[in-house]
Amino acid sequence: MRSNYKKIGKFVQQAKNKNNSNSRTVEHLRGINITKEFMPSVANVTGTDLSVYKIVEKNQFAYNPMHVGRDEILPISMLAHEDSVIVSPAYVVFEIVDTNELLPEYLMMWCRRSEFDRNAWFTTDSSVRGGFNWEDFCDLELPVPSIEKQREIVKEYHTITDRIKLNEQLNHKLEDTAQGIYKEWFVDFEFPDENGKPYKSNSGEMVYCEELDMEIPKGWKASKISEIGNVITGKTPSSDYPEDFGIYMPFITPTDYKNYGKFVTESIRSLSNKGAKKLKNKVLKEDSLLVTCIGSDMGKVVINKTQCITNQQINSIILNENKMVEYLYYTLLNSYENLRNIAIGSSTMLMINKTEFEQIKFSHPNRIIIDKFYLLISQCSQYIWVTESMNKKLFKLKEILLSKMATIEG
């Protein structure tokens, strides 16, 4: 052990304030997710005695000692954005004894490292749940440089994470704007007419469409997905040929959607050149629409920004006209419930096969409106794409910084 590595137990102590202490009651019940953030608890506490729940104060820590062996992650977090919350009596709550020796933010950074989770998992007990007790936590070690060095490291970390959050906030606002324009134009039919005025409220002619069982603007029509593009159902290479996997082409699965917003460029696994050639008829060109069509995540939509192949849980549309991409993306995004309603199977294993997917109908605006919408929204999309790409680089930089903590001196 290097001289600056010390046991965590030297710097921490348990905090055991319960929700009936000092005649004070805290109502905000929280849990901790696997991304190590406090979140509103999903537990049903009707009729539960909350007085035995533990209080977590600002800058204190809590962790769930159960399931570490199962999940291989210790759900631990420092309370930073609220003054006080309560957590389950099963949680361990603790605090830094002297913040002039160890910064809470620095310890939380250490706890976010994948190596920390591996060490925690390795020391779990042999129970079915794989528990992680207080003594095990205290026995873990971390490098403890000078307090000035800790502040420097924390500041660098926050510079990265604050930028990530700012980019996410900007993208949410742009997405909200794009969604608002879509609703105004294609749900309320208030797109600009030839005079630049809202169509429907300025006596724009509406006609009944029997195929859609609704009124649509004159000049529009009903179309099927099969009429505006080629639907490709992905495929997973056989596990008998591990050489089909490599680094040549992204292999997108629904799991990859969790790491992206509107656009997808990378994947957890990729195919080799050999593997991609075997599935050459499954290759998707840039700006295709990828729609999950099976399981609990069914109905989620992304746009790919590089050639890729997907697994069989995804139906993708290679569009005949690229300018349809923005309109159809938001149409499918706003058809989430409809897609789930026409699917077959149980609520946890819903499925839409390729044939059913191709027959999905939607209102098809005239070319002028499609072109105007594409020109307007593609500007938002370009910014979203740039900031999403920036965030992917920032996430990698954050992981590098966390990884370098192991070699900190001084």
GROMACS .gro file of C-alpha atoms in nm:
model
  410
    1MET     CA    1   0.000   0.000   0.000
    2ARG     CA    2   0.140   0.340  -0.097
    3SER     CA    3   0.202   0.575   0.194
    4ASN     CA    4  -0.086   0.808   0.107
    5TYR     CA    5  -0.343   0.523   0.096
    6LYS     CA    6  -0.552   0.508   0.412
    7LYS     CA    7  -0.853   0.312   0.531
    8ILE     CA    8  -1.184   0.494   0.484
    9GLY     CA    9  -1.276   0.405   0.844
   10LYS     CA   10  -1.017   0.651   0.973
   11PHE     CA   11  -1.219   0.942   0.837
   12VAL     CA   12  -1.586   0.846   0.879
   13GLN     CA   13  -1.840   0.773   1.150
   14GLN     CA   14  -2.198   0.648   1.137
   15ALA     CA   15  -2.482   0.895   1.181
   16LYS     CA   16  -2.780   0.734   1.351
   17ASN     CA   17  -3.037   1.013   1.373
   18LYS     CA   18  -3.384   0.869   1.336
   19ASN     CA   19  -3.689   1.051   1.210
   20ASN     CA   20  -3.816   1.113   1.563
   21SER     CA   21  -3.500   1.277   1.692
   22ASN     CA   22  -3.510   1.628   1.841
   23SER     CA   23  -3.884   1.656   1.784
   24ARG     CA   24  -3.813   1.694   1.413
   25THR     CA   25  -3.984   1.512   1.128
   26VAL     CA   26  -3.848   1.479   0.774
   27GLU     CA   27  -4.097   1.376   0.503
   28HIS     CA   28  -3.881   1.340   0.193
   29LEU     CA   29  -3.822   0.966   0.154
   30ARG     CA   30  -3.538   0.876  -0.082
   31GLY     CA   31  -3.368   0.573  -0.226
   32ILE     CA   32  -3.035   0.548  -0.412
   33ASN     CA   33  -3.010   0.423  -0.770
   34ILE     CA   34  -2.726   0.238  -0.939
   35THR     CA   35  -2.594   0.566  -1.084
   36LYS     CA   36  -2.529   0.667  -0.721
   37GLU     CA   37  -2.789   0.943  -0.700
   38PHE     CA   38  -3.062   1.002  -0.445
   39MET     CA   39  -3.406   0.955  -0.599
   40PRO     CA   40  -3.768   0.961  -0.475
   41SER     CA   41  -3.842   0.623  -0.320
   42VAL     CA   42  -4.081   0.392  -0.506
   43ALA     CA   43  -4.163   0.198  -0.188
   44ASN     CA   44  -4.523   0.189  -0.072
   45VAL     CA   45  -4.504   0.331   0.281
   46THR     CA   46  -4.877   0.352   0.349
   47GLY     CA   47  -4.924   0.264   0.715
   48THR     CA   48  -4.546   0.249   0.770
   49ASP     CA   49  -4.394   0.399   1.084
   50LEU     CA   50  -4.153   0.654   0.934
   51SER     CA   51  -4.020   0.748   1.277
   52VAL     CA   52  -3.774   0.458   1.258
   53TYR     CA   53  -3.635   0.577   0.923
   54LYS     CA   54  -3.290   0.735   0.922
   55ILE     CA   55  -3.223   1.103   0.853
   56VAL     CA   56  -2.954   1.204   0.604
   57GLU     CA   57  -2.831   1.563   0.634
   58LYS     CA   58  -2.663   1.767   0.363
   59ASN     CA   59  -2.308   1.643   0.287
   60GLN     CA   60  -2.374   1.317   0.471
   61PHE     CA   61  -2.364   0.982   0.291
   62ALA     CA   62  -2.597   0.686   0.271
   63TYR     CA   63  -2.562   0.347   0.108
   64ASN     CA   64  -2.777   0.039   0.060
   65PRO     CA   65  -2.579  -0.260   0.187
   66MET     CA   66  -2.803  -0.516   0.019
   67HIS     CA   67  -2.770  -0.659  -0.334
   68VAL     CA   68  -2.407  -0.551  -0.383
   69GLY     CA   69  -2.319  -0.911  -0.456
   70ARG     CA   70  -2.604  -0.937  -0.705
   71ASP     CA   71  -2.569  -0.600  -0.882
   72GLU     CA   72  -2.189  -0.565  -0.845
   73ILE     CA   73  -2.244  -0.197  -0.758
   74LEU     CA   74  -2.264  -0.028  -0.419
   75PRO     CA   75  -2.556   0.220  -0.433
   76ILE     CA   76  -2.396   0.504  -0.236
   77SER     CA   77  -2.450   0.878  -0.259
   78MET     CA   78  -2.371   1.204  -0.084
   79LEU     CA   79  -2.667   1.436  -0.020
   80ALA     CA   80  -2.579   1.753  -0.210
   81HIS     CA   81  -2.899   1.911  -0.340
   82GLU     CA   82  -3.135   1.885  -0.040
   83ASP     CA   83  -3.099   1.987   0.323
   84SER     CA   84  -3.227   1.660   0.467
   85VAL     CA   85  -3.407   1.341   0.359
   86ILE     CA   86  -3.498   1.009   0.517
   87VAL     CA   87  -3.394   0.664   0.399
   88SER     CA   88  -3.484   0.307   0.487
   89PRO     CA   89  -3.369   0.177   0.828
   90ALA     CA   90  -3.170  -0.083   0.632
   91TYR     CA   91  -2.945   0.188   0.486
   92VAL     CA   92  -2.613   0.287   0.641
   93VAL     CA   93  -2.579   0.662   0.700
   94PHE     CA   94  -2.241   0.818   0.777
   95GLU     CA   95  -2.043   1.142   0.767
   96ILE     CA   96  -1.688   1.269   0.742
   97VAL     CA   97  -1.540   1.328   1.088
   98ASP     CA   98  -1.308   1.613   0.985
   99THR     CA   99  -1.361   1.783   0.648
  100ASN     CA  100  -1.020   1.948   0.683
  101GLU     CA  101  -0.869   1.604   0.632
  102LEU     CA  102  -1.108   1.451   0.376
  103LEU     CA  103  -1.358   1.637   0.157
  104PRO     CA  104  -1.700   1.470   0.122
  105GLU     CA  105  -1.697   1.546  -0.252
  106TYR     CA  106  -1.357   1.381  -0.289
  107LEU     CA  107  -1.477   1.064  -0.114
  108MET     CA  108  -1.788   1.058  -0.336
  109MET     CA  109  -1.566   1.081  -0.644
  110TRP     CA  110  -1.372   0.778  -0.520
  111CYS     CA  111  -1.696   0.587  -0.465
  112ARG     CA  112  -1.796   0.652  -0.828
  113ARG     CA  113  -1.499   0.461  -0.965
  114SER     CA  114  -1.570   0.122  -1.122
  115GLU     CA  115  -1.269  -0.014  -0.930
  116PHE     CA  116  -1.437   0.087  -0.603
  117ASP     CA  117  -1.746  -0.114  -0.696
  118ARG     CA  118  -1.533  -0.415  -0.787
  119ASN     CA  119  -1.359  -0.401  -0.448
  120ALA     CA  120  -1.693  -0.365  -0.269
  121TRP     CA  121  -1.837  -0.659  -0.462
  122PHE     CA  122  -1.531  -0.871  -0.385
  123THR     CA  123  -1.578  -0.819  -0.010
  124THR     CA  124  -1.954  -0.893   0.004
  125ASP     CA  125  -2.076  -1.173   0.227
  126SER     CA  126  -2.192  -1.511   0.101
  127SER     CA  127  -2.565  -1.451   0.152
  128VAL     CA  128  -2.806  -1.475  -0.139
  129ARG     CA  129  -2.835  -1.098  -0.153
  130GLY     CA  130  -2.465  -1.038  -0.110
  131GLY     CA  131  -2.459  -0.786   0.176
  132PHE     CA  132  -2.189  -0.527   0.244
  133ASN     CA  133  -2.151  -0.430   0.610
  134TRP     CA  134  -2.010  -0.119   0.774
  135GLU     CA  135  -1.683  -0.285   0.876
  136ASP     CA  136  -1.621  -0.393   0.515
  137PHE     CA  137  -1.674  -0.036   0.399
  138CYS     CA  138  -1.437   0.103   0.663
  139ASP     CA  139  -1.167  -0.144   0.556
  140LEU     CA  140  -1.162  -0.014   0.199
  141GLU     CA  141  -0.874   0.220   0.119
  142LEU     CA  142  -0.829   0.538  -0.081
  143PRO     CA  143  -0.544   0.779  -0.153
  144VAL     CA  144  -0.566   1.088   0.068
  145PRO     CA  145  -0.358   1.376  -0.067
  146SER     CA  146  -0.342   1.720   0.095
  147ILE     CA  147  -0.670   1.903   0.136
  148GLU     CA  148  -0.551   2.158  -0.120
  149LYS     CA  149  -0.493   1.880  -0.374
  150GLN     CA  150  -0.837   1.735  -0.297
  151ARG     CA  151  -1.001   2.073  -0.364
  152GLU     CA  152  -0.813   2.097  -0.693
  153ILE     CA  153  -0.930   1.751  -0.803
  154VAL     CA  154  -1.291   1.816  -0.699
  155LYS     CA  155  -1.292   2.149  -0.884
  156GLU     CA  156  -1.166   1.981  -1.203
  157TYR     CA  157  -1.433   1.713  -1.168
  158HIS     CA  158  -1.712   1.967  -1.120
  159THR     CA  159  -1.594   2.164  -1.423
  160ILE     CA  160  -1.660   1.853  -1.634
  161THR     CA  161  -1.987   1.744  -1.470
  162ASP     CA  162  -2.131   2.097  -1.466
  163ARG     CA  163  -2.069   2.125  -1.840
  164ILE     CA  164  -2.238   1.790  -1.898
  165LYS     CA  165  -2.544   1.904  -1.700
  166LEU     CA  166  -2.556   2.236  -1.887
  167ASN     CA  167  -2.547   2.056  -2.222
  168GLU     CA  168  -2.823   1.820  -2.107
  169GLN     CA  169  -3.038   2.114  -1.997
  170LEU     CA  170  -2.988   2.292  -2.330
  171ASN     CA  171  -3.077   1.977  -2.521
  172HIS     CA  172  -3.392   1.926  -2.313
  173LYS     CA  173  -3.501   2.280  -2.395
  174LEU     CA  174  -3.433   2.228  -2.766
  175GLU     CA  175  -3.622   1.898  -2.761
  176ASP     CA  176  -3.914   2.066  -2.585
  177THR     CA  177  -3.911   2.336  -2.854
  178ALA     CA  178  -3.905   2.080  -3.136
  179GLN     CA  179  -4.185   1.881  -2.972
  180GLY     CA  180  -4.389   2.200  -2.936
  181ILE     CA  181  -4.348   2.285  -3.304
  182TYR     CA  182  -4.440   1.930  -3.405
  183LYS     CA  183  -4.759   1.943  -3.197
  184GLU     CA  184  -4.852   2.285  -3.335
  185TRP     CA  185  -4.800   2.181  -3.697
  186PHE     CA  186  -4.909   1.815  -3.706
  187VAL     CA  187  -5.148   1.768  -3.414
  188ASP     CA  188  -5.321   2.107  -3.404
  189PHE     CA  189  -5.261   2.161  -3.781
  190GLU     CA  190  -5.152   2.521  -3.725
  191PHE     CA  191  -4.855   2.505  -3.961
  192PRO     CA  192  -4.795   2.824  -4.164
  193ASP     CA  193  -5.015   2.849  -4.472
  194GLU     CA  194  -4.913   3.018  -4.798
  195ASN     CA  195  -4.961   3.354  -4.624
  196GLY     CA  196  -4.760   3.256  -4.320
  197LYS     CA  197  -5.068   3.230  -4.099
  198PRO     CA  198  -5.178   2.932  -3.885
  199TYR     CA  199  -5.356   2.694  -4.123
  200LYS     CA  200  -5.655   2.554  -3.932
  201SER     CA  201  -5.752   2.867  -3.738
  202ASN     CA  202  -5.747   3.066  -4.063
  203SER     CA  203  -6.006   2.848  -4.235
  204GLY     CA  204  -5.761   2.600  -4.382
  205GLU     CA  205  -5.963   2.325  -4.549
  206MET     CA  206  -5.979   1.993  -4.361
  207VAL     CA  207  -6.095   1.668  -4.521
  208TYR     CA  208  -6.197   1.338  -4.366
  209CYS     CA  209  -5.946   1.053  -4.415
  210GLU     CA  210  -6.119   0.719  -4.384
  211GLU     CA  211  -5.794   0.523  -4.345
  212LEU     CA  212  -5.691   0.727  -4.041
  213ASP     CA  213  -6.047   0.792  -3.920
  214MET     CA  214  -5.973   1.162  -3.871
  215GLU     CA  215  -5.967   1.494  -4.050
  216ILE     CA  216  -5.642   1.603  -4.209
  217PRO     CA  217  -5.547   1.911  -4.413
  218LYS     CA  218  -5.642   1.903  -4.779
  219GLY     CA  219  -5.353   1.773  -4.991
  220TRP     CA  220  -5.227   1.539  -4.718
  221LYS     CA  221  -5.273   1.162  -4.732
  222ALA     CA  222  -5.242   0.843  -4.530
  223SER     CA  223  -4.921   0.643  -4.577
  224LYS     CA  224  -4.779   0.319  -4.441
  225ILE     CA  225  -4.426   0.291  -4.310
  226SER     CA  226  -4.351   0.043  -4.589
  227GLU     CA  227  -4.434   0.315  -4.845
  228ILE     CA  228  -4.178   0.568  -4.722
  229GLY     CA  229  -3.880   0.343  -4.659
  230ASN     CA  230  -3.727  -0.002  -4.628
  231VAL     CA  231  -3.781  -0.174  -4.293
  232ILE     CA  232  -3.486  -0.378  -4.164
  233THR     CA  233  -3.510  -0.611  -3.864
  234GLY     CA  234  -3.170  -0.659  -3.708
  235LYS     CA  235  -2.993  -0.983  -3.626
  236THR     CA  236  -2.742  -1.099  -3.365
  237PRO     CA  237  -2.436  -1.294  -3.487
  238SER     CA  238  -2.407  -1.648  -3.354
  239SER     CA  239  -2.211  -1.688  -3.031
  240ASP     CA  240  -2.040  -1.980  -3.206
  241TYR     CA  241  -1.838  -1.722  -3.403
  242PRO     CA  242  -1.679  -1.481  -3.152
  243GLU     CA  243  -1.459  -1.351  -3.433
  244ASP     CA  244  -1.768  -1.175  -3.573
  245PHE     CA  245  -1.736  -0.921  -3.292
  246GLY     CA  246  -1.468  -0.654  -3.294
  247ILE     CA  247  -1.436  -0.277  -3.337
  248TYR     CA  248  -1.534  -0.223  -3.702
  249MET     CA  249  -1.906  -0.131  -3.686
  250PRO     CA  250  -2.144  -0.041  -3.400
  251PHE     CA  251  -2.387  -0.317  -3.304
  252ILE     CA  252  -2.687  -0.138  -3.152
  253THR     CA  253  -2.919  -0.302  -2.897
  254PRO     CA  254  -3.195  -0.146  -2.680
  255THR     CA  255  -2.944  -0.128  -2.394
  256ASP     CA  256  -2.748   0.131  -2.593
  257TYR     CA  257  -3.049   0.364  -2.599
  258LYS     CA  258  -2.994   0.438  -2.230
  259ASN     CA  259  -2.667   0.615  -2.311
  260TYR     CA  260  -2.816   0.845  -2.575
  261GLY     CA  261  -3.088   1.100  -2.639
  262LYS     CA  262  -3.208   1.161  -2.992
  263PHE     CA  263  -2.901   1.025  -3.171
  264VAL     CA  264  -2.689   0.712  -3.142
  265THR     CA  265  -2.333   0.668  -3.271
  266GLU     CA  266  -2.164   0.411  -3.049
  267SER     CA  267  -2.253   0.083  -2.886
  268ILE     CA  268  -2.139  -0.133  -2.597
  269ARG     CA  269  -2.043  -0.407  -2.847
  270SER     CA  270  -1.927  -0.373  -3.206
  271LEU     CA  271  -1.886  -0.609  -3.498
  272SER     CA  272  -1.567  -0.700  -3.680
  273ASN     CA  273  -1.530  -0.641  -4.052
  274LYS     CA  274  -1.598  -1.012  -4.101
  275GLY     CA  275  -1.911  -1.001  -3.886
  276ALA     CA  276  -2.046  -0.694  -4.064
  277LYS     CA  277  -1.994  -0.856  -4.405
  278LYS     CA  278  -2.199  -1.159  -4.296
  279LEU     CA  279  -2.486  -0.920  -4.214
  280LYS     CA  280  -2.435  -0.678  -4.504
  281ASN     CA  281  -2.808  -0.682  -4.582
  282LYS     CA  282  -2.871  -0.550  -4.228
  283VAL     CA  283  -2.643  -0.245  -4.252
  284LEU     CA  284  -2.825   0.083  -4.183
  285LYS     CA  285  -2.715   0.404  -4.348
  286GLU     CA  286  -2.682   0.728  -4.155
  287ASP     CA  287  -3.010   0.900  -4.054
  288SER     CA  288  -3.215   0.582  -4.036
  289LEU     CA  289  -3.481   0.550  -3.766
  290LEU     CA  290  -3.425   0.274  -3.509
  291VAL     CA  291  -3.737   0.163  -3.317
  292THR     CA  292  -3.738  -0.093  -3.036
  293CYS     CA  293  -4.015  -0.342  -3.109
  294ILE     CA  294  -4.001  -0.598  -2.828
  295GLY     CA  295  -3.994  -0.602  -2.450
  296SER     CA  296  -4.057  -0.342  -2.183
  297ASP     CA  297  -3.859  -0.079  -2.377
  298MET     CA  298  -4.073  -0.118  -2.689
  299GLY     CA  299  -4.151   0.201  -2.881
  300LYS     CA  300  -3.830   0.394  -2.814
  301VAL     CA  301  -3.683   0.577  -3.115
  302VAL     CA  302  -3.336   0.705  -3.204
  303ILE     CA  303  -3.163   0.827  -3.519
  304ASN     CA  304  -2.826   0.677  -3.608
  305LYS     CA  305  -2.545   0.912  -3.711
  306THR     CA  306  -2.316   0.645  -3.851
  307GLN     CA  307  -2.355   0.315  -4.033
  308CYS     CA  308  -2.453   0.037  -3.793
  309ILE     CA  309  -2.628  -0.297  -3.749
  310THR     CA  310  -2.886  -0.372  -3.478
  311ASN     CA  311  -3.005  -0.684  -3.302
  312GLN     CA  312  -3.341  -0.846  -3.369
  313GLN     CA  313  -3.521  -0.639  -3.104
  314ILE     CA  314  -3.509  -0.335  -3.330
  315ASN     CA  315  -3.696  -0.255  -3.652
  316SER     CA  316  -3.528   0.021  -3.848
  317ILE     CA  317  -3.645   0.239  -4.136
  318ILE     CA  318  -3.408   0.337  -4.415
  319LEU     CA  319  -3.603   0.632  -4.555
  320ASN     CA  320  -3.655   0.693  -4.926
  321GLU     CA  321  -3.629   1.069  -4.862
  322ASN     CA  322  -3.389   1.198  -4.597
  323LYS     CA  323  -3.604   1.503  -4.526
  324MET     CA  324  -3.873   1.276  -4.382
  325VAL     CA  325  -3.644   1.184  -4.091
  326GLU     CA  326  -3.742   1.467  -3.855
  327TYR     CA  327  -4.115   1.440  -3.918
  328LEU     CA  328  -4.125   1.061  -3.883
  329TYR     CA  329  -3.899   1.067  -3.576
  330TYR     CA  330  -4.144   1.288  -3.387
  331THR     CA  331  -4.444   1.103  -3.528
  332LEU     CA  332  -4.311   0.773  -3.392
  333LEU     CA  333  -4.201   0.938  -3.067
  334ASN     CA  334  -4.555   1.066  -3.016
  335SER     CA  335  -4.701   0.726  -3.111
  336TYR     CA  336  -4.543   0.545  -2.815
  337GLU     CA  337  -4.873   0.443  -2.656
  338ASN     CA  338  -5.029   0.353  -2.994
  339LEU     CA  339  -4.736   0.126  -3.074
  340ARG     CA  340  -4.775  -0.052  -2.743
  341ASN     CA  341  -5.150  -0.086  -2.795
  342ILE     CA  342  -5.114  -0.271  -3.127
  343ALA     CA  343  -4.837  -0.496  -2.996
  344ILE     CA  344  -4.904  -0.854  -2.889
  345GLY     CA  345  -4.783  -1.032  -2.578
  346SER     CA  346  -4.766  -0.955  -2.207
  347SER     CA  347  -4.688  -0.608  -2.069
  348THR     CA  348  -4.325  -0.711  -2.010
  349MET     CA  349  -4.281  -0.886  -2.345
  350LEU     CA  350  -4.475  -0.682  -2.598
  351MET     CA  351  -4.379  -0.736  -2.961
  352ILE     CA  352  -4.443  -0.585  -3.304
  353ASN     CA  353  -4.302  -0.793  -3.588
  354LYS     CA  354  -4.173  -0.653  -3.915
  355THR     CA  355  -4.496  -0.711  -4.108
  356GLU     CA  356  -4.711  -0.536  -3.849
  357PHE     CA  357  -4.459  -0.254  -3.819
  358GLU     CA  358  -4.461  -0.194  -4.196
  359GLN     CA  359  -4.842  -0.158  -4.193
  360ILE     CA  360  -4.849   0.123  -3.936
  361LYS     CA  361  -5.029   0.422  -4.089
  362PHE     CA  362  -4.970   0.791  -4.033
  363SER     CA  363  -5.076   1.122  -4.187
  364HIS     CA  364  -4.837   1.221  -4.464
  365PRO     CA  365  -4.807   1.600  -4.514
  366ASN     CA  366  -4.736   1.751  -4.853
  367ARG     CA  367  -4.376   1.802  -4.960
  368ILE     CA  368  -4.376   2.178  -4.892
  369ILE     CA  369  -4.465   2.130  -4.525
  370ILE     CA  370  -4.222   1.839  -4.484
  371ASP     CA  371  -3.939   2.048  -4.630
  372LYS     CA  372  -4.022   2.349  -4.410
  373PHE     CA  373  -4.035   2.136  -4.096
  374TYR     CA  374  -3.706   1.965  -4.183
  375LEU     CA  375  -3.533   2.298  -4.245
  376LEU     CA  376  -3.658   2.437  -3.914
  377ILE     CA  377  -3.601   2.136  -3.688
  378SER     CA  378  -3.273   2.022  -3.842
  379GLN     CA  379  -3.111   2.334  -3.696
  380CYS     CA  380  -3.217   2.222  -3.347
  381SER     CA  381  -3.106   1.868  -3.425
  382GLN     CA  382  -2.763   1.981  -3.536
  383TYR     CA  383  -2.704   2.155  -3.205
  384ILE     CA  384  -2.841   1.856  -3.012
  385TRP     CA  385  -2.609   1.627  -3.208
  386VAL     CA  386  -2.306   1.848  -3.137
  387THR     CA  387  -2.376   1.870  -2.764
  388GLU     CA  388  -2.451   1.498  -2.736
  389SER     CA  389  -2.119   1.426  -2.905
  390MET     CA  390  -1.946   1.671  -2.671
  391ASN     CA  391  -2.100   1.501  -2.371
  392LYS     CA  392  -1.976   1.159  -2.483
  393LYS     CA  393  -1.622   1.302  -2.483
  394LEU     CA  394  -1.680   1.470  -2.146
  395PHE     CA  395  -1.805   1.141  -1.998
  396LYS     CA  396  -1.487   0.972  -2.115
  397LEU     CA  397  -1.279   1.257  -1.969
  398LYS     CA  398  -1.465   1.220  -1.639
  399GLU     CA  399  -1.388   0.848  -1.630
  400ILE     CA  400  -1.021   0.919  -1.700
  401LEU     CA  401  -1.011   1.167  -1.412
  402LEU     CA  402  -1.173   0.915  -1.176
  403SER     CA  403  -0.932   0.646  -1.289
  404LYS     CA  404  -0.629   0.873  -1.230
  405MET     CA  405  -0.727   0.918  -0.864
  406ALA     CA  406  -0.554   0.586  -0.789
  407THR     CA  407  -0.215   0.740  -0.873
  408ILE     CA  408  -0.257   1.070  -0.689
  409GLU     CA  409   0.040   1.174  -0.479
  410GLY     CA  410   0.090   1.456  -0.233
   0.00000   0.00000   0.00000
